[in-house]
Coordinates of C-alpha atoms in Angstrom, one line a residue:
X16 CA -12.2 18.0 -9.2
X17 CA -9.4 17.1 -7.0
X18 CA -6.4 15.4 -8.9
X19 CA -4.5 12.2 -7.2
X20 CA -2.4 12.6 -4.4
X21 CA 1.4 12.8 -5.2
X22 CA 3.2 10.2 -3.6
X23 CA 4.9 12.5 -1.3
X24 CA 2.6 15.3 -0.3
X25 CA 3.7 18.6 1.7
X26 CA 5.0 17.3 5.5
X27 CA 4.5 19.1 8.6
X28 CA 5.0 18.1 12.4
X29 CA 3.3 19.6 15.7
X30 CA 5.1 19.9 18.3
X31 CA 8.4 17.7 18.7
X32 CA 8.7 15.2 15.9
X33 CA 9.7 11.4 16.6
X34 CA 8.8 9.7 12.8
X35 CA 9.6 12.8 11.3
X36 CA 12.9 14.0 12.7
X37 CA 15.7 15.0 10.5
X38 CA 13.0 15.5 7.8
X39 CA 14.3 19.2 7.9
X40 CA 17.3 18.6 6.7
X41 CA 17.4 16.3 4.0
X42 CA 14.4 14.6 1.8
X43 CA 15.2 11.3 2.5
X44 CA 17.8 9.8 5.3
X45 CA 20.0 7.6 4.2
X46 CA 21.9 5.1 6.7
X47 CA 24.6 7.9 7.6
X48 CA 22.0 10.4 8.0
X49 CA 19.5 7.8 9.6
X50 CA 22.2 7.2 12.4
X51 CA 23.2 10.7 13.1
X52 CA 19.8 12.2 14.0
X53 CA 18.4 9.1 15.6
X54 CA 21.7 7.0 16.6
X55 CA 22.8 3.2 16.9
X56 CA 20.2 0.9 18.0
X57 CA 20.8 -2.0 20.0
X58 CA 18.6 -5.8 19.9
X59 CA 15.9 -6.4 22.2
X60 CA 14.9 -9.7 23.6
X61 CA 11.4 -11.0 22.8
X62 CA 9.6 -10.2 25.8
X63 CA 11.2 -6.9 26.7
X64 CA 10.5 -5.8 23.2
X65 CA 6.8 -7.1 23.9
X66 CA 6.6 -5.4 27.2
X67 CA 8.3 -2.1 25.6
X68 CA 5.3 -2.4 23.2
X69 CA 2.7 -2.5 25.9
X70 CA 4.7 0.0 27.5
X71 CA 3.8 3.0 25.1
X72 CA 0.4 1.2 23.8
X73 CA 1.7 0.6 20.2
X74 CA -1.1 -0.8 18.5
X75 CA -1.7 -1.4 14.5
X76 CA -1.6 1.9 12.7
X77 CA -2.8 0.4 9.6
X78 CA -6.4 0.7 10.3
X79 CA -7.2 -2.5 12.5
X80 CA -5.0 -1.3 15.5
X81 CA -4.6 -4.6 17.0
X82 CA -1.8 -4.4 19.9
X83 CA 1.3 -5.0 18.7
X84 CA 2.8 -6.7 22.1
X85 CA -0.1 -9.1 21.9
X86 CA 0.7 -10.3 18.0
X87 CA 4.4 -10.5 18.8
X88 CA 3.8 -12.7 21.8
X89 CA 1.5 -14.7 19.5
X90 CA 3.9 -15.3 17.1
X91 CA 6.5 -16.2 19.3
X92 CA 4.6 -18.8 21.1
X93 CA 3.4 -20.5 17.7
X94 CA 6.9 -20.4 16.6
X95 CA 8.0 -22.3 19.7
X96 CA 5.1 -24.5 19.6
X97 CA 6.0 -25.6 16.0
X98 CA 9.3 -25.4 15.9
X99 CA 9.5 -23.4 13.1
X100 CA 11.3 -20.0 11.5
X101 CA 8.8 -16.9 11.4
X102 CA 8.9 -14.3 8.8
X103 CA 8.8 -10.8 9.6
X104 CA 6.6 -8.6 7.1
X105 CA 6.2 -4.5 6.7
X106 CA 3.2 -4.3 5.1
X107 CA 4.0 -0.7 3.6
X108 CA 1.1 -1.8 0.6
X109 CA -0.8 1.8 0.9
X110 CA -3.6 1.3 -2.2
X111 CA -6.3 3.7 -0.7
X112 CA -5.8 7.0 -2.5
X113 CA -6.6 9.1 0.2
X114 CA -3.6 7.9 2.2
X115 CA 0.0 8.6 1.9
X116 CA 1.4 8.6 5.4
X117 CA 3.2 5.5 5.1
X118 CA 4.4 6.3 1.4
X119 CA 5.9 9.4 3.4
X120 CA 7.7 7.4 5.6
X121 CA 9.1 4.7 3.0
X122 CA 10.6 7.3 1.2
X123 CA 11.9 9.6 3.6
X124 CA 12.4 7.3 6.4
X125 CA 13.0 4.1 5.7
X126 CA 15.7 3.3 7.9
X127 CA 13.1 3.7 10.8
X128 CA 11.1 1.6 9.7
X129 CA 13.8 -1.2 9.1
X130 CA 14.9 -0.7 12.4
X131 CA 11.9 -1.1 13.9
X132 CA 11.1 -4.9 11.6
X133 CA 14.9 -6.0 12.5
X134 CA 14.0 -5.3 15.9
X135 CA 11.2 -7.6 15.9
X136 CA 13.2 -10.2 13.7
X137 CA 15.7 -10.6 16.3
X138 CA 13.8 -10.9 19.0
X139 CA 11.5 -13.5 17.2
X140 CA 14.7 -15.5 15.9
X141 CA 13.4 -14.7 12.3
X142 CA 15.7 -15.2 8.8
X143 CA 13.2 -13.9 6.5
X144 CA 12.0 -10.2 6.4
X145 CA 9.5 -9.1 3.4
X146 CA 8.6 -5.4 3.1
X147 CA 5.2 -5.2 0.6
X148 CA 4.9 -1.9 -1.7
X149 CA 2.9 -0.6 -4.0
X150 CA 4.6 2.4 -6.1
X151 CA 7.5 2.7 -7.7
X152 CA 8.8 5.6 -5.5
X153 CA 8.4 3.4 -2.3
X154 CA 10.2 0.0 -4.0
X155 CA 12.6 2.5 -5.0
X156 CA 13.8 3.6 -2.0
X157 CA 13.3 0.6 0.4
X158 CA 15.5 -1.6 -2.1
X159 CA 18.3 1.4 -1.4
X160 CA 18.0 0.8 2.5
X161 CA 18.1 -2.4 2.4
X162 CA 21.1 -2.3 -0.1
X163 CA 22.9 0.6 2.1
X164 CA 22.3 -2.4 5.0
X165 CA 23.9 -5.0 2.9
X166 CA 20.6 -6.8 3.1
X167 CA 19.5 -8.9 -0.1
X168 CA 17.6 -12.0 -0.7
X169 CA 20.7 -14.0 -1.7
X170 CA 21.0 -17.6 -0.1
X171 CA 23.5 -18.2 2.5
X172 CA 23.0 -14.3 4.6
X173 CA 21.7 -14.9 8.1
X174 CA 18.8 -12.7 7.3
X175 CA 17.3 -12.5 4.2
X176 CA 15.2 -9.6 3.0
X177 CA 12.9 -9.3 -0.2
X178 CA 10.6 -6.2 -1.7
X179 CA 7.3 -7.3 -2.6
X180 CA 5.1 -5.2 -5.2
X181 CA 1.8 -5.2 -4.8
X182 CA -0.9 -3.4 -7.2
X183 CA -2.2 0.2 -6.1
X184 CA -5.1 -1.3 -5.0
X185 CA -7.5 -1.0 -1.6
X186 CA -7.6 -4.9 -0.9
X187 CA -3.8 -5.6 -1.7
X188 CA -3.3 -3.9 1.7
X189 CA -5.7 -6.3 3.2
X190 CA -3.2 -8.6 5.5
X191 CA -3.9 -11.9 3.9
X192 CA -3.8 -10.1 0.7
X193 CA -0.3 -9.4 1.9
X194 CA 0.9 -12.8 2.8
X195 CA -0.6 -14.1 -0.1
X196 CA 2.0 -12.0 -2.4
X197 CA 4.3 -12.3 -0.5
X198 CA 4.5 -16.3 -0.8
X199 CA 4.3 -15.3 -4.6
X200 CA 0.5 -15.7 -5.1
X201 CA -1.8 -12.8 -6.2
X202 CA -2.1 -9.4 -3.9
X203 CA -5.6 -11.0 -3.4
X204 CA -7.2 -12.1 -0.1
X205 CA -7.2 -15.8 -0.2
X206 CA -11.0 -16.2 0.6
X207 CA -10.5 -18.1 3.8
X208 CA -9.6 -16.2 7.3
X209 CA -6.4 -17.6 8.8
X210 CA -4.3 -16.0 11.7
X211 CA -1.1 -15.3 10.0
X212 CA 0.5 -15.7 13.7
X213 CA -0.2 -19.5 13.0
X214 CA 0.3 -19.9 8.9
X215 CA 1.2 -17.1 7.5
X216 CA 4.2 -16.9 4.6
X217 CA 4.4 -19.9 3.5
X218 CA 2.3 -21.5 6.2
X219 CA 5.4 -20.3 8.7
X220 CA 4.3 -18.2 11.3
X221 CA 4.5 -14.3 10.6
X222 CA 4.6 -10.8 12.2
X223 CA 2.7 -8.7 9.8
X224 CA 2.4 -4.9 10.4
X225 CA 2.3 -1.5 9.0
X226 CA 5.2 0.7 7.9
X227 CA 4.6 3.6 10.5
X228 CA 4.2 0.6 13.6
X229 CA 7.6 -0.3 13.3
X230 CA 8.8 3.5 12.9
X231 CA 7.3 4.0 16.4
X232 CA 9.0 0.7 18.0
X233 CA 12.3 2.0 16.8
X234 CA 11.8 5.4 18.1
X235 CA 10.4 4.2 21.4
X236 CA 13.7 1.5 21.7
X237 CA 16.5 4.4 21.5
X238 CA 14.8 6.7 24.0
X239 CA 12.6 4.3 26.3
X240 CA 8.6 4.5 27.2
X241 CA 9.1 7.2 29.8
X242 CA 10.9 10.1 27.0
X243 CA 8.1 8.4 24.4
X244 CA 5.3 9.4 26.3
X245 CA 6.3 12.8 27.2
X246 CA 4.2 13.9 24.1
X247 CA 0.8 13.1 23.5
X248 CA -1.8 11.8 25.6
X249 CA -1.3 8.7 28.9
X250 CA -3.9 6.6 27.7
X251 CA -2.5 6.5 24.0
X252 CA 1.3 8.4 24.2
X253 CA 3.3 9.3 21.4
X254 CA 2.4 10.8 17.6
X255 CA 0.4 10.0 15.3
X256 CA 1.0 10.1 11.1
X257 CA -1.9 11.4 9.4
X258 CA -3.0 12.4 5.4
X259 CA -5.1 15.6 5.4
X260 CA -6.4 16.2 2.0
X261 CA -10.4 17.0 0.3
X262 CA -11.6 19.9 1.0
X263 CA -8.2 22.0 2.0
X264 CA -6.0 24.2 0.7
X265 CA -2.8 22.5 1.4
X266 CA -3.2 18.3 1.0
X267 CA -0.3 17.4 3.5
X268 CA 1.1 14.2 6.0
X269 CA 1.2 16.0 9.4
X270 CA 3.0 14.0 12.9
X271 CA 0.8 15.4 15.6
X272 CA 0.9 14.1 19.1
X273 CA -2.2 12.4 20.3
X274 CA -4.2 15.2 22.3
X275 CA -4.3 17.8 19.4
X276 CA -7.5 19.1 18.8
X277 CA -8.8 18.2 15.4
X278 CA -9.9 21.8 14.4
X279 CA -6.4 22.7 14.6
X280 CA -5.1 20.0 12.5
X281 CA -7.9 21.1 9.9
X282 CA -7.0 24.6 9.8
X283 CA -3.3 23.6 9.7
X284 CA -3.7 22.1 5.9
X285 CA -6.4 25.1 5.0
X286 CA -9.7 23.7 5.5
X287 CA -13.4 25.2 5.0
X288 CA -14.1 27.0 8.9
X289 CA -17.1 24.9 9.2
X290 CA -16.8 21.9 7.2
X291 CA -20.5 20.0 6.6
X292 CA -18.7 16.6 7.0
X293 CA -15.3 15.3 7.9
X294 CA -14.3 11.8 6.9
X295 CA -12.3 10.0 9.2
X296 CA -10.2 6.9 8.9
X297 CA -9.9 6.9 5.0
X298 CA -12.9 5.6 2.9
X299 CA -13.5 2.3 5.2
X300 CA -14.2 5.1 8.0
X301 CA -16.8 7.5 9.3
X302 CA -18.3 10.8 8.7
X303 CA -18.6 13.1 11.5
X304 CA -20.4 16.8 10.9
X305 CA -18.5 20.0 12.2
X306 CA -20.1 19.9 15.8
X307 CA -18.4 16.6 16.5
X308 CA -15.0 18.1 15.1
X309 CA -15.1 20.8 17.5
X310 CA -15.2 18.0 20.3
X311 CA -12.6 15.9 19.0
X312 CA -8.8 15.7 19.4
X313 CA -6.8 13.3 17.9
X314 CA -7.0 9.9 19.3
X315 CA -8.3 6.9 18.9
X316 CA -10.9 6.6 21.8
X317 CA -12.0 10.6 21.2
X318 CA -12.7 10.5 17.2
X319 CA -14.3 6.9 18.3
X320 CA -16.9 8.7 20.9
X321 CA -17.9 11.8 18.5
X322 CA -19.0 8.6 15.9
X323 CA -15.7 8.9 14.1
X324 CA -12.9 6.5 13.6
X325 CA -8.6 6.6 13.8
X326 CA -8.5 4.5 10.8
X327 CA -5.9 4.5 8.3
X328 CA -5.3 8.1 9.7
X329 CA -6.6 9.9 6.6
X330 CA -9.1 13.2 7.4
X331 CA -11.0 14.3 4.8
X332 CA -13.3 17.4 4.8
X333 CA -15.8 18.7 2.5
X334 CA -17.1 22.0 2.0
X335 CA -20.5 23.4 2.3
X336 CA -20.5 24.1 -1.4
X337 CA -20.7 20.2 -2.6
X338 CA -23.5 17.4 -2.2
X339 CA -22.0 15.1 0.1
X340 CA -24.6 12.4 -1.4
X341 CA -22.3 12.9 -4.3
X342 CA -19.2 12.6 -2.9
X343 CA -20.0 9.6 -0.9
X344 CA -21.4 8.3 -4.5
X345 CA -17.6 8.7 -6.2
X346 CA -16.2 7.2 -3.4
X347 CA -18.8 4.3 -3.5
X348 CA -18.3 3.3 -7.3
X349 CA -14.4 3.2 -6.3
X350 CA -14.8 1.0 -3.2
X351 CA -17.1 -1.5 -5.7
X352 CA -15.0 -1.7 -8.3
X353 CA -11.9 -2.4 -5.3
X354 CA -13.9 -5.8 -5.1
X355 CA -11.7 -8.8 -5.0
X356 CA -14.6 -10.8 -6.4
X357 CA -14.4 -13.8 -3.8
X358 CA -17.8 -13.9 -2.0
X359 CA -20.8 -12.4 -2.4
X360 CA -20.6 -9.7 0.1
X361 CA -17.9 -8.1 -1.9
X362 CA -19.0 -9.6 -5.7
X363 CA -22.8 -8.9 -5.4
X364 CA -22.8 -6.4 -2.1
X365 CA -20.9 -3.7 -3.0
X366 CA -21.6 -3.2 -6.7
X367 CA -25.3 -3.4 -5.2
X368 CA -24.7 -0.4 -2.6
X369 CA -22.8 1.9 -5.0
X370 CA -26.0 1.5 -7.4
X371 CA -28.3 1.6 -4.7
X372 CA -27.1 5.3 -3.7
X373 CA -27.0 5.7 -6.6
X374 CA -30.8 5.0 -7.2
X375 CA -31.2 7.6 -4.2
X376 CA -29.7 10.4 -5.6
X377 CA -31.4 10.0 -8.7
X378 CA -35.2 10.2 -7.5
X379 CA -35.6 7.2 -6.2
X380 CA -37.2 8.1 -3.2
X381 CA -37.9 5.6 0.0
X382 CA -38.1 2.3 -1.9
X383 CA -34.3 2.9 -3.0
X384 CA -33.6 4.2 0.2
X385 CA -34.8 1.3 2.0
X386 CA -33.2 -1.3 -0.5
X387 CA -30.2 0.6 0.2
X388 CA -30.5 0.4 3.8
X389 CA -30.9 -3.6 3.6
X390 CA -27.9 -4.4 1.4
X391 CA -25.6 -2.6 3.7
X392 CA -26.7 -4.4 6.7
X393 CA -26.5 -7.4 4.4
X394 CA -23.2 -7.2 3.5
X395 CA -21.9 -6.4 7.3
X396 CA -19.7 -9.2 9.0
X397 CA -20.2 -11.9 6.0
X398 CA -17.3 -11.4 3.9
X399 CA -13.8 -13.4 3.8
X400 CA -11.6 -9.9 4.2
X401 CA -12.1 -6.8 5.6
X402 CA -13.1 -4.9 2.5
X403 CA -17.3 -5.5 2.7
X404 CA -17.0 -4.9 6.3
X405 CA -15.1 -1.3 5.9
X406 CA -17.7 -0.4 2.6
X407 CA -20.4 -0.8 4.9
X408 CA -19.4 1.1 7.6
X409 CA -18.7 3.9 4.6
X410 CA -22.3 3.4 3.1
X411 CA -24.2 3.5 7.0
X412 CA -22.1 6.6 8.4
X413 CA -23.3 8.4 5.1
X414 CA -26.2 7.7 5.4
X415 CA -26.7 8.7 9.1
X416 CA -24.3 11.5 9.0
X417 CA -26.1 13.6 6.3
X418 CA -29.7 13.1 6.8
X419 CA -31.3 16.7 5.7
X420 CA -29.4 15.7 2.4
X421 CA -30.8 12.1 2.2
X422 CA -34.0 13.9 2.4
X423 CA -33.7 16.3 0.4
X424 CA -33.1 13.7 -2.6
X425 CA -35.1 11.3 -1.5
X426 CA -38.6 13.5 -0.8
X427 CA -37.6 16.0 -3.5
X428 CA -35.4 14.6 -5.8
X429 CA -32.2 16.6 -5.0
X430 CA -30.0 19.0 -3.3
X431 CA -29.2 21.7 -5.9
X432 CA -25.9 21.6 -5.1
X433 CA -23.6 19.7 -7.7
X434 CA -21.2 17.2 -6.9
X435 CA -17.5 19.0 -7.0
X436 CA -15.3 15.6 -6.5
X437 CA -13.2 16.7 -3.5
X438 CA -12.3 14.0 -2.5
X439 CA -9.3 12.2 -4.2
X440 CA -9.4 9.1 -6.6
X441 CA -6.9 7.4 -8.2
X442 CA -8.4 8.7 -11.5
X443 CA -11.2 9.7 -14.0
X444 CA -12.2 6.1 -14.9
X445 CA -13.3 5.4 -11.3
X446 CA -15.5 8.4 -11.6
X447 CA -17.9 6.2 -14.2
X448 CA -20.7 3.9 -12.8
X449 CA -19.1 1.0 -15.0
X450 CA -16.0 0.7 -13.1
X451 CA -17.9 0.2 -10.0
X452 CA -18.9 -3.5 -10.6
X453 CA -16.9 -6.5 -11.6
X454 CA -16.6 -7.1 -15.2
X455 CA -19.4 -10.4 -15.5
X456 CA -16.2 -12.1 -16.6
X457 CA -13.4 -14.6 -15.7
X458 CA -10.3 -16.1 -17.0
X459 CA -10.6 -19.4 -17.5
X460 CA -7.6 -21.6 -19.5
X461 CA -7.6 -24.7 -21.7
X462 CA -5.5 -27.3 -20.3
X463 CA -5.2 -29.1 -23.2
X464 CA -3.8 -26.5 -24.8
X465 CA -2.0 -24.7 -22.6
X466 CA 1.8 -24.6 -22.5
X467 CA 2.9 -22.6 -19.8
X468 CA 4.7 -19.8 -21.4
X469 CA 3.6 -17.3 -18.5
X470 CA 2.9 -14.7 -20.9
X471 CA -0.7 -14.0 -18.7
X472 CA 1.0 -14.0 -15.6
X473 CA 3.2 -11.0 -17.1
X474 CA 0.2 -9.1 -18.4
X475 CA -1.9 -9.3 -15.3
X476 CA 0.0 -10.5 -12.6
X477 CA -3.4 -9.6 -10.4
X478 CA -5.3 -12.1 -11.3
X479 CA -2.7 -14.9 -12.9
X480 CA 0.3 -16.0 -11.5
X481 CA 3.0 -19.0 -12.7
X482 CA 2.5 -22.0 -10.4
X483 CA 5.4 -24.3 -9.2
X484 CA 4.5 -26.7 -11.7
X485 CA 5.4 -24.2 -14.0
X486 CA 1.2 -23.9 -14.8
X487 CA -0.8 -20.9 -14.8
X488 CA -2.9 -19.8 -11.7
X489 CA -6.3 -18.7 -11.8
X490 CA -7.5 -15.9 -9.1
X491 CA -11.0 -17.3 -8.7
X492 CA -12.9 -14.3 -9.2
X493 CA -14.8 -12.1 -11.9
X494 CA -12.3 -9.5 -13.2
X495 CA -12.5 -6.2 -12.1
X496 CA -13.6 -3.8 -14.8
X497 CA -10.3 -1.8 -14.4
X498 CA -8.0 -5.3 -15.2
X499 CA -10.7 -5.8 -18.1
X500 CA -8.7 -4.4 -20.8
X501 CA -5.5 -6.2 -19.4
X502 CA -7.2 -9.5 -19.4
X503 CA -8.5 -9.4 -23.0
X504 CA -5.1 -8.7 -23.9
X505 CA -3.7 -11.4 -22.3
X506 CA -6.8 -13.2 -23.9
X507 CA -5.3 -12.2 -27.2
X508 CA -1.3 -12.8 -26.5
X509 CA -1.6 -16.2 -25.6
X510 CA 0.6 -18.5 -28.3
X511 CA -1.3 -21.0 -28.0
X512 CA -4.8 -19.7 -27.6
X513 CA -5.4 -21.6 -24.4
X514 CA -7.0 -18.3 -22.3
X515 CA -10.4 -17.4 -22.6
X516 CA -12.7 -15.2 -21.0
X517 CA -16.1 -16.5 -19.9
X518 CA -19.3 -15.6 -18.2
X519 CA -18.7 -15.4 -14.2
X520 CA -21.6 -17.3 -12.3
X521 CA -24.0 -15.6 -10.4
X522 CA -23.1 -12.4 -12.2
X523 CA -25.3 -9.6 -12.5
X524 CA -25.5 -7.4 -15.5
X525 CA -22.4 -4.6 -15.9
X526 CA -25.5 -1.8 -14.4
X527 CA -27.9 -3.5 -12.4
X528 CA -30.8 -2.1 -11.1
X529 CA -30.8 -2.7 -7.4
X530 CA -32.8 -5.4 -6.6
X531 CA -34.5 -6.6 -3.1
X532 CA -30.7 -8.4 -1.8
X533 CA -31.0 -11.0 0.9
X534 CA -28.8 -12.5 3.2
X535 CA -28.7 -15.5 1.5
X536 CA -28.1 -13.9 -2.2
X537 CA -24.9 -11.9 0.2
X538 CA -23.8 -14.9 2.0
X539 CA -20.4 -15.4 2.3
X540 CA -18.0 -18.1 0.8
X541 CA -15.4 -18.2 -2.0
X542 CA -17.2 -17.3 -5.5

């Protein structure tokens, strides 16, 4: 089986690199370095850096790809409107373990990346910039830019900047999850959908986006839209940062101009000559089978007609020699137990799917099948976050993009082929059908014994943090069976034996069998 992805993976660029220059000289550019290969950078009013943006058709490179000009002129016009300071934020929060291109950048780039948010903070009139991480390499280096900037959170600068560490964790990426940590709360999606142009960090408004967006607005700024677009295709200029990894011989981040034929970015990293599936996007993406990669170059509107998606710009192949039912299974239990636990697509839905494919591959047969097929479709567009939505889209391009497998199992009861685990994971435990569901537990405290010694919020920051009060605050959700351990701890370590952990409502059992799952049972709504 595939082991974890390091944090900074083997990096290669086609063609001329943009993100990536200087990357042959040195491992990581510091703010001497950073200004020698790229030079100075001078501010940008608000609507010429909005136009610039429209310009070279930056959009969202975190998966969404919402158009950045748009969300900047959103945010400026709330700000104006209210009369009120906006906050700048790099989401740079990369929890999906197939994914490492904006790690790359973080810790090799940073500088581009802070050009790119200062950009956008002057322009908007912003005093408060937040960049959001998740490992210890990334935190490590971004607090070293900012410090080589002379860039802190102390009172009294005219810009103040902050790290935020959120958990390795699929929905801390999520943008509300974002915000929500960022304002000091839990890396959790808040339950409710709020535009963060309008109330974001602490209800101001706020220009969230990922890492590699800004690297591309800074690159575009120094050399203008007409030099950006030189490379890569006119409807979508410019490069794009992707993770190759699975099935290949050489797991890598790759800058490759829009235009490039996917086959050649396959064979680049050392993948199987006629892969029996690609995933595309990262494990909220697609599946597309090796016909559909020989028709695809990298873009956004040409992985989107073969059936495949841009995504988080992670391209995973597997090999002939593996049942992708089986893969898509691992992958399945991971993206259940990822549940935030805040509505009943993601509580009840997912845990539901991952055990319904799993009911496939096990014999089954078309009952399971067809349960299968109605909890997926159950759980699409009724969730409070992205996370449901994305599973879903996993579970139905599975099943559509590997039917003479789904057959095989369902009409026969298998494959023969084993399940090799290509595809990467954070780690063993998520390979267990356990860790796919929520735990049927949730903190709860007693307030009349509680005295706010904050010795929970230390242990498990995800689901507990210190209100202003000087309180505890609850995540209302079940815990995840991968905080389990953690919360029983903080169960135990509480002086004053005010924690408890109690049965979650509406709960099913740690390994359900799956059960006929309405709409109604799914609907949506803060658990």
């Amino acid at each position: 089986m595939n082991a974890p992805l390091p944090d900074v993976p083997e990096v290669r660029v086609v063609g001329l690199p943009q993100l990536t220059q200087g990357f042959d000289l040195v491992e990581r550019l510091d703010l001497p370095m950073h200004l020698k290969v790229h030079g100075p950078l001078e501010p940008i009013a608000g609507e010429r850096l909005a136009q610039l943006a429209d310009d070279i058709s930056l959009r969202g490179r975190g998966g969404a790809g919402f158009p950045f000009g748009r969300k900047l002129r959103a945010v400026a016009k709330s700000t104006i409107r209210r009369g009120v300071r906006p906050v700048v934020v790099v989401n740079g929060s990369e929890g999906e373990p197939a994914c490492r291109k904006d790690t790359v950048l973080l810790n090799r780039a940073p500088h581009l990346i802070l050009d790119g948010a200062l950009l956008a903070a002057e322009a908007l009139g912003a005093r408060t910039l937040v960049v959001a991480v998740t490992r210890n390499s990334t935190e490590v280096s971004i607090r070293a830019a900012l410090a080589e900037r002379g860039l802190s959170d102390r009172r009294g600068q005219r810009l103040r900047a902050r790290v935020v560490r959120t958990p390795e964790r699929m929905v801390s990426g999520e943008a509300s999850a974002v915000i929500r940590a960022a304002g000091g709360g839990p890396a959790l999606p808040p339950g409710r959908r709020e535009r963060a142009a309008e109330s974001g960090v602490g209800g101001a408004p706020t220009l969230l986006s990922n890492a590699e967006t800004y690297a591309h607005l800074a690159v575009a700024a120094r050399i203008g839209p007409t030099r950006y677009a030189h490379g890569g295709l006119d409807s979508e200029p410019g490069t794009v940062m992707l993770t190759i990894s699975g099935a290949v011989a050489r797991p890598m981040v790759v800058e490759v101009p829009t235009g490039v034929p996917l086959r050649y970015v396959l064979q680049l990293a050392g993948a199987p000559a006629q892969p029996q599936g690609v995933l595309t996007g990262g494990y909220h993406g697609n599946w597309i089978d090796s016909m559909a990669v020989d028709n695809a170059v990298i873009s956004r509107e040409s992985l989107a007609a073969v059936g495949g998606s841009l995504g988080a710009g992670a391209i995973l192949p597997i090999g002939p020699e593996t049942c992708p039912l089986g893969e898509a299974q691992r992958v399945a239990n991971w993206l259940a137990a990822e549940t935030a636990g805040q509505c009943g697509p993601c509580r009840l839905g997912l845990p539901a799917a991952a055990g319904g494919l799993s009911d496939v591959l096990n014999g089954g047969g078309p009952a399971a099948l067809e349960a299968l097929r109605e909890v997926t479709q159950a759980v699409k567009g009724r969730g409070v976050c992205k996370h449901p939505d994305g599973s879903a889209r996993f579970f139905a391009s599975t099943l559509s993009a590997f039917t003479d497998d789904l057959a095989a199992h369902v009409l026969h009861g298998g494959c023969g082929r084993p399940t090799t685990g290509v595809l990467p994971l954070p780690g063993p435990g998520y390979q267990d059908a356990v860790e796919s569901i929520p735990s049927g537990r949730k903190l709860a405290v007693d307030w009349t014994l509680c005295k706010g010694h904050g010795l929970c919020a230390d242990i498990v920051p995800e689901l507990v943090r210190m209100g202003r009060d000087g309180y505890p605050v609850l995540a209302d959700a079940s815990v995840p069976m991968h905080l389990r351990d953690r919360a029983q701890l903080a169960v135990r370590r509480c002086p004053e034996l005010a924690l408890r952990l109690e049965a979650a409502p509406q709960e099913r059992p740690e390994r359900p069998a799956l059960p006929p799952v309405t709409r109604k049972a799914l609907g949506s709504g803060q658990g």
